[in-house]
Short mmCIF file of C-alpha atoms and ligand atoms in Angstrom, two decimals:
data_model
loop_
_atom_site.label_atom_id
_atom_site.label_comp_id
_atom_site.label_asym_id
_atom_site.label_seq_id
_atom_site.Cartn_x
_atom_site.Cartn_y
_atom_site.Cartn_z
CA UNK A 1 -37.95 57.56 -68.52
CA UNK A 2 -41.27 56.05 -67.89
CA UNK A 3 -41.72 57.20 -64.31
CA UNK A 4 -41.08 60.53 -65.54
CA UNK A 5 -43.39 60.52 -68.15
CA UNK A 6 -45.74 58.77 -65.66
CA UNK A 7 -45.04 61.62 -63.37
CA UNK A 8 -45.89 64.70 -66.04
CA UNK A 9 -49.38 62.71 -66.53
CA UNK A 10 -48.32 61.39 -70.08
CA UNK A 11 -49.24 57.75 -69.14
CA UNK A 12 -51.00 56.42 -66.70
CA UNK A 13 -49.87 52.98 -66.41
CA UNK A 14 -53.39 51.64 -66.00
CA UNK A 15 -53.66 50.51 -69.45
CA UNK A 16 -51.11 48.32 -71.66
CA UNK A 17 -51.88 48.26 -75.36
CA UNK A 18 -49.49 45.19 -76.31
CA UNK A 19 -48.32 43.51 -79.70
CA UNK A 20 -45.32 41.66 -80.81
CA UNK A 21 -43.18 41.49 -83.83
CA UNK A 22 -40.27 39.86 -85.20
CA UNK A 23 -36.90 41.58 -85.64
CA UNK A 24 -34.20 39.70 -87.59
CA UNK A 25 -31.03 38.44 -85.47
CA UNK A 26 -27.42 39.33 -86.98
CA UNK A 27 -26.82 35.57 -87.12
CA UNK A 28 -26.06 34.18 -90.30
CA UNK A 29 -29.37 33.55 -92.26
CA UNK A 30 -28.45 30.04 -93.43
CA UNK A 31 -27.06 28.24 -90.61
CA UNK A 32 -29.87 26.30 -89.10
CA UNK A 33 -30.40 23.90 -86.95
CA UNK A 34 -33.80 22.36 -87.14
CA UNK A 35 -35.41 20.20 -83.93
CA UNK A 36 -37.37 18.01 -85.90
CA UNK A 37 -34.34 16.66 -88.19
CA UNK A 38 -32.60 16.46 -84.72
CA UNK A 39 -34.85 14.07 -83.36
CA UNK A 40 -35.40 12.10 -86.73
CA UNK A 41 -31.84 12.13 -86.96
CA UNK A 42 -31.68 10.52 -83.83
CA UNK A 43 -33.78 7.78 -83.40
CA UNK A 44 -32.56 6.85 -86.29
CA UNK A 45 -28.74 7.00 -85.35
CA UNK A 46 -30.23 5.34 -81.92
CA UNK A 47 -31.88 1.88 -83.87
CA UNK A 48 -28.92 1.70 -86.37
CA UNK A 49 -26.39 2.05 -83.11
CA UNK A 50 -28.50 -0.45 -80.75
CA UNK A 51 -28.62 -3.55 -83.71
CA UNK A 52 -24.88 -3.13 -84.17
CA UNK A 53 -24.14 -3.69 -80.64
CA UNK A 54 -27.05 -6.02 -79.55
CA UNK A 55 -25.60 -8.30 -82.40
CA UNK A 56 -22.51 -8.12 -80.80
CA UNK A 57 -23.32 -8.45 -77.46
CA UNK A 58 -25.36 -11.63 -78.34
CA UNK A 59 -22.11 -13.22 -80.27
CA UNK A 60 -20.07 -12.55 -77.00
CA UNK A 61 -22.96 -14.01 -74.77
CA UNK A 62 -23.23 -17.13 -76.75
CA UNK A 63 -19.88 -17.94 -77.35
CA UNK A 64 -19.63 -17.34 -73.37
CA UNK A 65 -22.77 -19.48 -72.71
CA UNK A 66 -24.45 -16.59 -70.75
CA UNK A 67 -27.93 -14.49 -71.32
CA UNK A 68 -27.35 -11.32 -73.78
CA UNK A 69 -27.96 -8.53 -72.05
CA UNK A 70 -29.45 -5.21 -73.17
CA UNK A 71 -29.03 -1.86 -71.32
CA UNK A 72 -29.69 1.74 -72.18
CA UNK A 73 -29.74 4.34 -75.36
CA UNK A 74 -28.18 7.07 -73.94
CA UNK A 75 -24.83 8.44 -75.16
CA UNK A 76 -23.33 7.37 -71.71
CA UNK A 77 -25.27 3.90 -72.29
CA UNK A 78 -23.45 2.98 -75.67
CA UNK A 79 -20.40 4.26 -74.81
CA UNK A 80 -20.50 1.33 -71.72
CA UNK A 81 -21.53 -1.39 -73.78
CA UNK A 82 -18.85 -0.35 -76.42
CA UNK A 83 -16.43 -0.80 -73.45
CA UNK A 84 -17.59 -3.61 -72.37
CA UNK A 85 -17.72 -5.16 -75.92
CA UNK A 86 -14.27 -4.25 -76.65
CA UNK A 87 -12.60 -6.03 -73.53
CA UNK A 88 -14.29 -9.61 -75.55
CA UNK A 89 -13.18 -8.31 -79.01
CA UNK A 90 -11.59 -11.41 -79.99
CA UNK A 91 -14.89 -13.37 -79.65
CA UNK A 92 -15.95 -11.15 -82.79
CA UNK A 93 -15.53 -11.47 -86.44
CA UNK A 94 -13.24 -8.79 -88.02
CA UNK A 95 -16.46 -6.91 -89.74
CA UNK A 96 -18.46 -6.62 -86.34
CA UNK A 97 -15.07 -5.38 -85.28
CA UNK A 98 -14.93 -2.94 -87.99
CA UNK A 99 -18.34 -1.62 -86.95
CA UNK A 100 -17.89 -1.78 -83.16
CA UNK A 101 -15.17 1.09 -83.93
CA UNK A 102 -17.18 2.54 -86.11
CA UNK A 103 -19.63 2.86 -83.83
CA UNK A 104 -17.01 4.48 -81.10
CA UNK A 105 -15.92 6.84 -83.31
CA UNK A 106 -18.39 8.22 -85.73
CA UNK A 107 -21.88 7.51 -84.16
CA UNK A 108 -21.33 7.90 -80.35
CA UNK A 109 -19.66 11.58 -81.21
CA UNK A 110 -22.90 12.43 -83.45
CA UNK A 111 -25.20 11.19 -80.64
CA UNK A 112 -23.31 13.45 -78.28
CA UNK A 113 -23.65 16.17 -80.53
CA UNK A 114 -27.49 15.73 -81.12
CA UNK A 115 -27.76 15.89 -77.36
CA UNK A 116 -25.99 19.15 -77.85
CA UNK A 117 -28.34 20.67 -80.20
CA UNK A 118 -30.96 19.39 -77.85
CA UNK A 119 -29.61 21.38 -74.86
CA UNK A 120 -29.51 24.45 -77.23
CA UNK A 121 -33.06 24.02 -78.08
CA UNK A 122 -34.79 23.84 -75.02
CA UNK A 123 -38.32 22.95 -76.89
CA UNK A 124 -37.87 25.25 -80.01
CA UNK A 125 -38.24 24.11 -83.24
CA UNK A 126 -34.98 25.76 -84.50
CA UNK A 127 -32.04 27.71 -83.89
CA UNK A 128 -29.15 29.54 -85.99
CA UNK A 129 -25.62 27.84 -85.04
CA UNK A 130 -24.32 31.95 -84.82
CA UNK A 131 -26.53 32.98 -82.22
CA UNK A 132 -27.90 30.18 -80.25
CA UNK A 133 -30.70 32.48 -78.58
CA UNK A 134 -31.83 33.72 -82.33
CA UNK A 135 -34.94 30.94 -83.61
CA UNK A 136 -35.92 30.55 -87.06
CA UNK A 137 -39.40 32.91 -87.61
CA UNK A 138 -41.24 33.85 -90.19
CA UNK A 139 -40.76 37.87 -90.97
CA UNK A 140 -43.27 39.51 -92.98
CA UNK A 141 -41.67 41.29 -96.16
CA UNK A 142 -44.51 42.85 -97.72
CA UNK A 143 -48.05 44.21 -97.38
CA UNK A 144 -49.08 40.62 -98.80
CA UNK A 145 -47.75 39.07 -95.52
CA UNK A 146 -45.16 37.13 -98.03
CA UNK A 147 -41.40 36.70 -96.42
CA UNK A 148 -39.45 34.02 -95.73
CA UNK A 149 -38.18 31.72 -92.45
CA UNK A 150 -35.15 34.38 -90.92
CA UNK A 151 -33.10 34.11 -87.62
CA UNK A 152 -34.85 36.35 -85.26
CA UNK A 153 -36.53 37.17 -82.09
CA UNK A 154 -40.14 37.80 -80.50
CA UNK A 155 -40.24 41.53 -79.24
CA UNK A 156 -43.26 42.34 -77.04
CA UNK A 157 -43.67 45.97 -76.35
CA UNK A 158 -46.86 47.82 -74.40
CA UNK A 159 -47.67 51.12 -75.31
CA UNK A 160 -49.89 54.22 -73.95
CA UNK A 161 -50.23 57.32 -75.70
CA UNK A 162 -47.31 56.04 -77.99
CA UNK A 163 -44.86 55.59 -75.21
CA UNK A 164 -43.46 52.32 -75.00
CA UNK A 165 -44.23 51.67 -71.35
CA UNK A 166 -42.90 48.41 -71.21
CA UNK A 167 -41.06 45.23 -73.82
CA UNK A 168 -39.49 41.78 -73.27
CA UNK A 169 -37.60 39.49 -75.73
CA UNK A 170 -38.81 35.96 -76.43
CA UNK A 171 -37.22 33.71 -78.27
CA UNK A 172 -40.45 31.30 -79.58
CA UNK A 173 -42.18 32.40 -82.47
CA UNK A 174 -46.03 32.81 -80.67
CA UNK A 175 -47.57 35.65 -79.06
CA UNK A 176 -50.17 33.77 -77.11
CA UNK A 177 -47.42 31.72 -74.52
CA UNK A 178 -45.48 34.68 -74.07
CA UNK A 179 -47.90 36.97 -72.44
CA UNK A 180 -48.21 35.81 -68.83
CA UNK A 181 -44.59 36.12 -68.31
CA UNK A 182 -44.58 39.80 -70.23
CA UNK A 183 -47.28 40.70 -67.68
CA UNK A 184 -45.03 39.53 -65.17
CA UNK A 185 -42.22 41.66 -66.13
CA UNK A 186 -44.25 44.82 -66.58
CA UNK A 187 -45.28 44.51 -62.60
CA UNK A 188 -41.68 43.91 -61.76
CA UNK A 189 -40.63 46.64 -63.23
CA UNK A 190 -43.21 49.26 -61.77
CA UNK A 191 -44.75 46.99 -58.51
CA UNK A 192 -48.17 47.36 -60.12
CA UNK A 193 -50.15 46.07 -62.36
CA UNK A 194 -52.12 47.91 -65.15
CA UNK A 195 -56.41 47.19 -64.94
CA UNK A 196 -56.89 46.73 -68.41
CA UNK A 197 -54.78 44.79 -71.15
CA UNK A 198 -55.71 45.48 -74.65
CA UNK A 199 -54.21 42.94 -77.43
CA UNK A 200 -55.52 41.23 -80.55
CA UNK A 201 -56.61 37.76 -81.02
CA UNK A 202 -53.27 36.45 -80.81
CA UNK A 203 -53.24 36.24 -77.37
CA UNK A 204 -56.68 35.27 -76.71
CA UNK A 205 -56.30 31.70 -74.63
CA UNK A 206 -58.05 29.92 -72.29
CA UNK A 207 -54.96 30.37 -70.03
CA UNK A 208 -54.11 34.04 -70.26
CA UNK A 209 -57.64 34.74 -69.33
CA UNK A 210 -58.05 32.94 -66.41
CA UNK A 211 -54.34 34.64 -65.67
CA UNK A 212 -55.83 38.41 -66.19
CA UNK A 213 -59.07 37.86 -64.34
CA UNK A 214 -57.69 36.14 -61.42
CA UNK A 215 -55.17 39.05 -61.34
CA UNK A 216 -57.79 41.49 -61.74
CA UNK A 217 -57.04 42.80 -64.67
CA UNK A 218 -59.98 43.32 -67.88
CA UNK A 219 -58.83 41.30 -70.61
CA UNK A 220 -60.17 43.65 -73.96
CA UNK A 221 -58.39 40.62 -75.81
CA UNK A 222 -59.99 38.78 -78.77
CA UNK A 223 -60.64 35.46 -78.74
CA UNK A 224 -60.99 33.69 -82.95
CA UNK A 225 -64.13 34.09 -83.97
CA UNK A 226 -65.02 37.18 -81.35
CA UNK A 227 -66.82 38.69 -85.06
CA UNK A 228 -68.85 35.17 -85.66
CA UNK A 229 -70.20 35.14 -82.44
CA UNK A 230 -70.83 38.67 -82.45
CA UNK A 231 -72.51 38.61 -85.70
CA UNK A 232 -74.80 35.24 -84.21
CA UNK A 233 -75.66 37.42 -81.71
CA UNK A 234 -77.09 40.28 -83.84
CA UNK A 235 -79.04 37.73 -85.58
CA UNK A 236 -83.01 38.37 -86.14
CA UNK A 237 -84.76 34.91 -85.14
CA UNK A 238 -86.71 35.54 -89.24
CA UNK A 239 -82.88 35.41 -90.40
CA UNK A 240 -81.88 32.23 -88.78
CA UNK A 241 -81.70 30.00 -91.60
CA UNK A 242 -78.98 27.93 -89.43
CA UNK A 243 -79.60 25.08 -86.74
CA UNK A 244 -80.76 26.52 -83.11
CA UNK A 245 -77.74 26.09 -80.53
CA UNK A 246 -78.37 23.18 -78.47
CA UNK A 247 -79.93 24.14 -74.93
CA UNK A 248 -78.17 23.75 -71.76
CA UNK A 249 -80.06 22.70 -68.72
CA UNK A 250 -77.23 23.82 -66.01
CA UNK A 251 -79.50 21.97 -62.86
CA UNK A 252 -79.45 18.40 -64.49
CA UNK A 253 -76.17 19.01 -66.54
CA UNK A 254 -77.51 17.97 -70.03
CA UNK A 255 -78.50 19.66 -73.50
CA UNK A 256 -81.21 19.75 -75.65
CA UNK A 257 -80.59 19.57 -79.48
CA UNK A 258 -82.66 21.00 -81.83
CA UNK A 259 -84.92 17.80 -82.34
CA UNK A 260 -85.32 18.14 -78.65
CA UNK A 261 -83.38 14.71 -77.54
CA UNK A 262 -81.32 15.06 -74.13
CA UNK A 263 -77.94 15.03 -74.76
CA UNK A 264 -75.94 13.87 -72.13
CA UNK A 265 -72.60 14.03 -70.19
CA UNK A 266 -70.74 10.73 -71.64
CA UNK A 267 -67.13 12.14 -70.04
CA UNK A 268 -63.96 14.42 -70.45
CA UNK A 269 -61.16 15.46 -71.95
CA UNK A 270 -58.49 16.95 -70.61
CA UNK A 271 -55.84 18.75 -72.46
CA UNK A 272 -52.46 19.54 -71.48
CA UNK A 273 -50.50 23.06 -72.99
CA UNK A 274 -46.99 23.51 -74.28
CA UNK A 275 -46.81 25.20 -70.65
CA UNK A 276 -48.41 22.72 -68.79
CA UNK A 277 -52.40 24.63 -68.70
CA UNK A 278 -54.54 22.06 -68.07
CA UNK A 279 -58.29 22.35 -69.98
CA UNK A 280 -61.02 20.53 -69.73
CA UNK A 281 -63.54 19.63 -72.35
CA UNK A 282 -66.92 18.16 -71.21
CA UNK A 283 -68.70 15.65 -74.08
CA UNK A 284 -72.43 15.76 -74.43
CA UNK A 285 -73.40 12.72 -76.80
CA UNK A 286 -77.28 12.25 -78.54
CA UNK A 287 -78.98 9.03 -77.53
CA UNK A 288 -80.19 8.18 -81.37
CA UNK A 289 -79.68 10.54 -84.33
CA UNK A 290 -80.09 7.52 -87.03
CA UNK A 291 -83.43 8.50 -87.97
CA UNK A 292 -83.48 12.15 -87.24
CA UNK A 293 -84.34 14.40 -90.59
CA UNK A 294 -82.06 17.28 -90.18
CA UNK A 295 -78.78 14.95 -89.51
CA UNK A 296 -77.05 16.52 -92.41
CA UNK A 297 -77.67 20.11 -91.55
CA UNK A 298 -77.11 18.99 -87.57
CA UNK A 299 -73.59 17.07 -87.46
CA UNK A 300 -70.86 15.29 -90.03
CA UNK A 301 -70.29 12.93 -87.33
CA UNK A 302 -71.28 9.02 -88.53
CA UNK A 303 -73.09 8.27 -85.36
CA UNK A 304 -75.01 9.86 -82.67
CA UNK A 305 -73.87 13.56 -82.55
CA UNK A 306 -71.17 15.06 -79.50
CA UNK A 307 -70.75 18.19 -77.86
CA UNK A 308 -67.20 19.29 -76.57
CA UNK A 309 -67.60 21.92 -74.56
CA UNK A 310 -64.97 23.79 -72.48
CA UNK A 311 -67.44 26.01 -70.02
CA UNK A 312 -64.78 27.86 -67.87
CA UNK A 313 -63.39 29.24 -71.62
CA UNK A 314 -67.16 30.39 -73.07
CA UNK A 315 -67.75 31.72 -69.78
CA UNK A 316 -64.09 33.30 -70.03
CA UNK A 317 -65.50 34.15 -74.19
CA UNK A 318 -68.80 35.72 -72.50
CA UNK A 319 -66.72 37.94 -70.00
CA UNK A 320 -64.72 39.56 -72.86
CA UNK A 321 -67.39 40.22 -75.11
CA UNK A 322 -69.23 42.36 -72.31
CA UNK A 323 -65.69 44.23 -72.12
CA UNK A 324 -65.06 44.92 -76.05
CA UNK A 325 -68.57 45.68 -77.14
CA UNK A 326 -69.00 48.09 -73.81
CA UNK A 327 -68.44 51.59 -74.45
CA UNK A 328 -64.86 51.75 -73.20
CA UNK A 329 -64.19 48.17 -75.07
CA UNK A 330 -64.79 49.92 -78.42
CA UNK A 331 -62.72 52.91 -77.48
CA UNK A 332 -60.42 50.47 -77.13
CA UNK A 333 -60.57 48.65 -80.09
CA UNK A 334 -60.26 51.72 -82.15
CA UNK A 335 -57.09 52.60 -80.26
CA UNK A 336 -55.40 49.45 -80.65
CA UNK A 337 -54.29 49.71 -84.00
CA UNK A 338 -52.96 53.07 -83.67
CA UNK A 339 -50.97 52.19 -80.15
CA UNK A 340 -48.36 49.50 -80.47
CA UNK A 341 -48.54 48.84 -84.34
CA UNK A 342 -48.21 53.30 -84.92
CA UNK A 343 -44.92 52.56 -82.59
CA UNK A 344 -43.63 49.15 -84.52
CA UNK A 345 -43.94 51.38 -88.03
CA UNK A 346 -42.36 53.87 -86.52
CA UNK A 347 -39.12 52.03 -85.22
CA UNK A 348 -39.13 49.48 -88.05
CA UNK A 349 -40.04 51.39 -91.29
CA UNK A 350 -39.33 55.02 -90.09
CA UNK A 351 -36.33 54.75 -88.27
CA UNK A 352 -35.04 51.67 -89.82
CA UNK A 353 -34.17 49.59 -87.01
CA UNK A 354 -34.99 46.26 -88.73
CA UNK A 355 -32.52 44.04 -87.46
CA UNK A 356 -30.34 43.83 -84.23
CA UNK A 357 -26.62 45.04 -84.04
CA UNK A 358 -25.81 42.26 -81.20
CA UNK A 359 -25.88 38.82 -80.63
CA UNK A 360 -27.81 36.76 -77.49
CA UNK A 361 -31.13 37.18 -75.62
CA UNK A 362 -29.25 39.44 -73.11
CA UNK A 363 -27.76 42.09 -75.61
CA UNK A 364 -30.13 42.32 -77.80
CA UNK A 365 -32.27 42.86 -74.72
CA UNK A 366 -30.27 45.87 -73.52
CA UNK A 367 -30.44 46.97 -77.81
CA UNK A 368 -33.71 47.12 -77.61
CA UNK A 369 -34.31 49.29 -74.70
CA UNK A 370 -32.18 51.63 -75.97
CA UNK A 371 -34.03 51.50 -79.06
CA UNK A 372 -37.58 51.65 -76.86
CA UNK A 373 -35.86 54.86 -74.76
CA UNK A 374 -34.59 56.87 -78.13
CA UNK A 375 -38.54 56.61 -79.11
CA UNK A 376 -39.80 57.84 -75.98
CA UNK A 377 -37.27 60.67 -75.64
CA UNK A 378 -38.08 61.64 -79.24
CA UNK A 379 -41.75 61.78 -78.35
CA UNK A 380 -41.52 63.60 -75.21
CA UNK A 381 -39.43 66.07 -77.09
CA UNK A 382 -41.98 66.16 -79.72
CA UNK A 383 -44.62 66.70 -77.11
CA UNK A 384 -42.98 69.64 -75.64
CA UNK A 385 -41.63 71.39 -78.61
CA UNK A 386 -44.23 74.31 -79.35
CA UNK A 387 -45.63 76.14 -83.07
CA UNK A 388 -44.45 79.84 -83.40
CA UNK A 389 -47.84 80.43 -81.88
CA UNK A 390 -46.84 79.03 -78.66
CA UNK A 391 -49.36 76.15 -78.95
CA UNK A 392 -48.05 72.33 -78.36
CA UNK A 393 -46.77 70.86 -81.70
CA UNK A 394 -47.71 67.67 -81.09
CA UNK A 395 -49.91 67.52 -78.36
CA UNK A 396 -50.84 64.20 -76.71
CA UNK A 397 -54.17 63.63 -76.35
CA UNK A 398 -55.89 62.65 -73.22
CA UNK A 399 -56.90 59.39 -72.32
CA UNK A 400 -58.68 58.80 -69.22
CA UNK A 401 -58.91 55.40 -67.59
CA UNK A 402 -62.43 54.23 -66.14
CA UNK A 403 -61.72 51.09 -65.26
CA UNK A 404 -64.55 49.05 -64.14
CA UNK A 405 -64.08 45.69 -62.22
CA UNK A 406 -68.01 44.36 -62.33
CA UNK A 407 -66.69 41.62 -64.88
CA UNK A 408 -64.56 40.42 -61.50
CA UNK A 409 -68.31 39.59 -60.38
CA UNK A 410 -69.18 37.21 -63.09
CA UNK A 411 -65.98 35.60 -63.31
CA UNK A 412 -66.09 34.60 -59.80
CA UNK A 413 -70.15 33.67 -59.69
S1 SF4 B 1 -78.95 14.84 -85.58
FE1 SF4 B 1 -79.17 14.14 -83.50
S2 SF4 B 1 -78.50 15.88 -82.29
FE2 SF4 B 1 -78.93 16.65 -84.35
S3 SF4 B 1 -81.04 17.36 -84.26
FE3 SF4 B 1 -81.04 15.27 -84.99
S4 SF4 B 1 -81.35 14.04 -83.14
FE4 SF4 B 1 -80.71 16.05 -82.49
#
């Protein structure tokens, strides 16, 4: 459906305007499964389990005149000692021998079947015991943004002219992890890759930047805070009634705060993401701020004041706000909302479709697409039906792509 529609000159496939939201699963809302209880369930199970048979293990070892010994906490791990205790049962008091089978057959089983839910998990925080792919989001209800924690899944769609040009299922709550693989997807589908991307903050990262520019693609994606540091940036000097930003001398690697002290390069930090991004974070520490005048105003810190500063990100931050205040960067802010959210309201609140019909990541993946193709063949429709004039009903309007790569320029200087 796309390549045709690609083919007629209805989308171009340059551009992806993308957004997610979260339709409900069929699964039963109250049957949940939370990781967190999981794992305090656990370690407790695991201390309660180990005492019971170290105490046991250490009767048998004495009464044999040997070292206790202590192995593993893994289901497997228990279930040996357990057998190993049991073959020197008579060396044990009848109520460690009550709780050596209690052990065997209540808390080994419920170990097992944490390691069960673990399996299921795979790193999510939840999931509903009637559809194992469906995890536990937030769905909004009302205009307020109020609604409540529902089995459901993460659907990613990218739109162009209203077409749904591409969509993948997730089944973690956050836009911002899921994007590199959607972009993936899209140039499996098609063997290209569009220029520009076009989402809201949501998916503004450190990460998914350095993925789109190394990929050559624009990134006219938000970052939090894209409207303070615009709004800084607009400033008149007369209105600065805030602190100067410290100064960066890029040949001696130092700053320069606004008392004019150096600030220098004390170290790193390096932080690791949920999918395994490393960033790093360069400290800049004052030599002596105890006596300086404008301390309040200038840091909350106790001491000397520190800099963290991730440079590949504001240079990443710089980059994108070239691209959204350029001319084609507010074309394409004004689009945005009328691209994938104009196509969510129409599938969700429109046409209803506000919870799946199928269970699993696979058919509920097929549902979808079905649900994406009924749009687009309703559209296309639309956009060749004609008024009893003869002129197009619904005409779609033209968008040209201009994509310019000069950003690639500063990325790589
Ligand atoms: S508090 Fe420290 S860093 Fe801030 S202006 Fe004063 S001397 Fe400089």
């Amino acid at each position: 459906m796309v390549e045709l529609i690609h083919k007629e000159g209805l989308v171009t496939l340059d551009v992806q305007y993308i957004d997610g939201t979260k339709i409900e699963s069929v699964a039963n809302r109250y049957t949940f499964v939370w990781g967190r209880a999981v794992d305090s369930f656990d370690s407790r199970l695991k201390s309660k389990v180990d005492a019971v048979l170290k105490q046991a293990e250490e009767v048998i070892a004495s009464e044999e005149e040997q070292a206790g010994t202590t192995v593993g906490m893994d289901p497997e791990d228990f279930r040996k000692r357990v057998d190993n205790i049991k073959e020197k049962m008579d060396k044990l008091s009848s109520d460690m021998q009550k709780e050596i089978r209690k052990v065997e057959k209540e808390s080994i089983p419920k170990k097992a079947e944490y390691e069960h839910h673990r399996e299921i998990l795979q790193g999510r925080g939840s999931y509903s015991k009637t559809d194992h792919d469906a995890t536990f989001m937030r769905m909004k209800e009302d205009y307020m943004g109020n609604g409540q924690l529902k089995p459901g899944y993460n659907v990613q769609i990218s739109t162009e002219n209203q077409y749904i040009t591409n969509y993948g299922i997730y089944r973690k709550p956050g836009d911002t992890t899921t994007l590199i693989d959607y972009l993936k997807t899209f140039k499996n589908r098609y063997r290209r890759q569009s220029q520009e991307i076009v989402a809201d903050s949501g998916y503004g990262s450190e990460e998914n930047y350095s993925y789109m520019l190394e990929n050559e693609m624009a990134p006219y994606v938000k970052y939090n805070y894209f409207h303070m540091d615009i709004r800084k940036e607009r400033k008149r000097p007369s209105d600065a009634h805030t602190l100067p930003t410290p100064y960066y001398n890029g040949t001696d690697d130092y700053f320069v705060c606004p008392m004019g002290q150096h600030m220098t390069y004390i170290g790193s930090r390096h932080r690791k993401s949920e999918t395994g991004y490393i960033s790093e974070n360069r400290m800049y520490m004052a030599r002596d701020c105890s006596r300086c005048p404008i301390k309040g105003v200038c840091t909350k810190a106790k001491g000397n004041r520190l800099l963290q500063i991730n440079a590949h990100l504001l240079k990443q931050k710089q980059i994108v706000r070239d691209l959204l205040t350029s001319e084609r960067g507010l074309e394409h802010r004004s689009n945005r909302p009328i691209e994938p959210e104009a196509v969510f309201g129409q599938i969700k609140y429109n046409r209803g479709f506000k919870r799946f019909n199928l269970k699993s990541l696979p058919k509920v993946s097929v549902e979808f697409g079905l649900v994406a193709l009924a749009h687009n063949l309703r559209k296309y429709a639309r956009s060749k039906a004609t008024t009893a004039d003869g002129n197009p009903h619904n005409p779609t309007p033209e968008r040209k792509c201009i994509p310019s790569l000069s950003f690639l320029k500063m990325y790589a200087a």
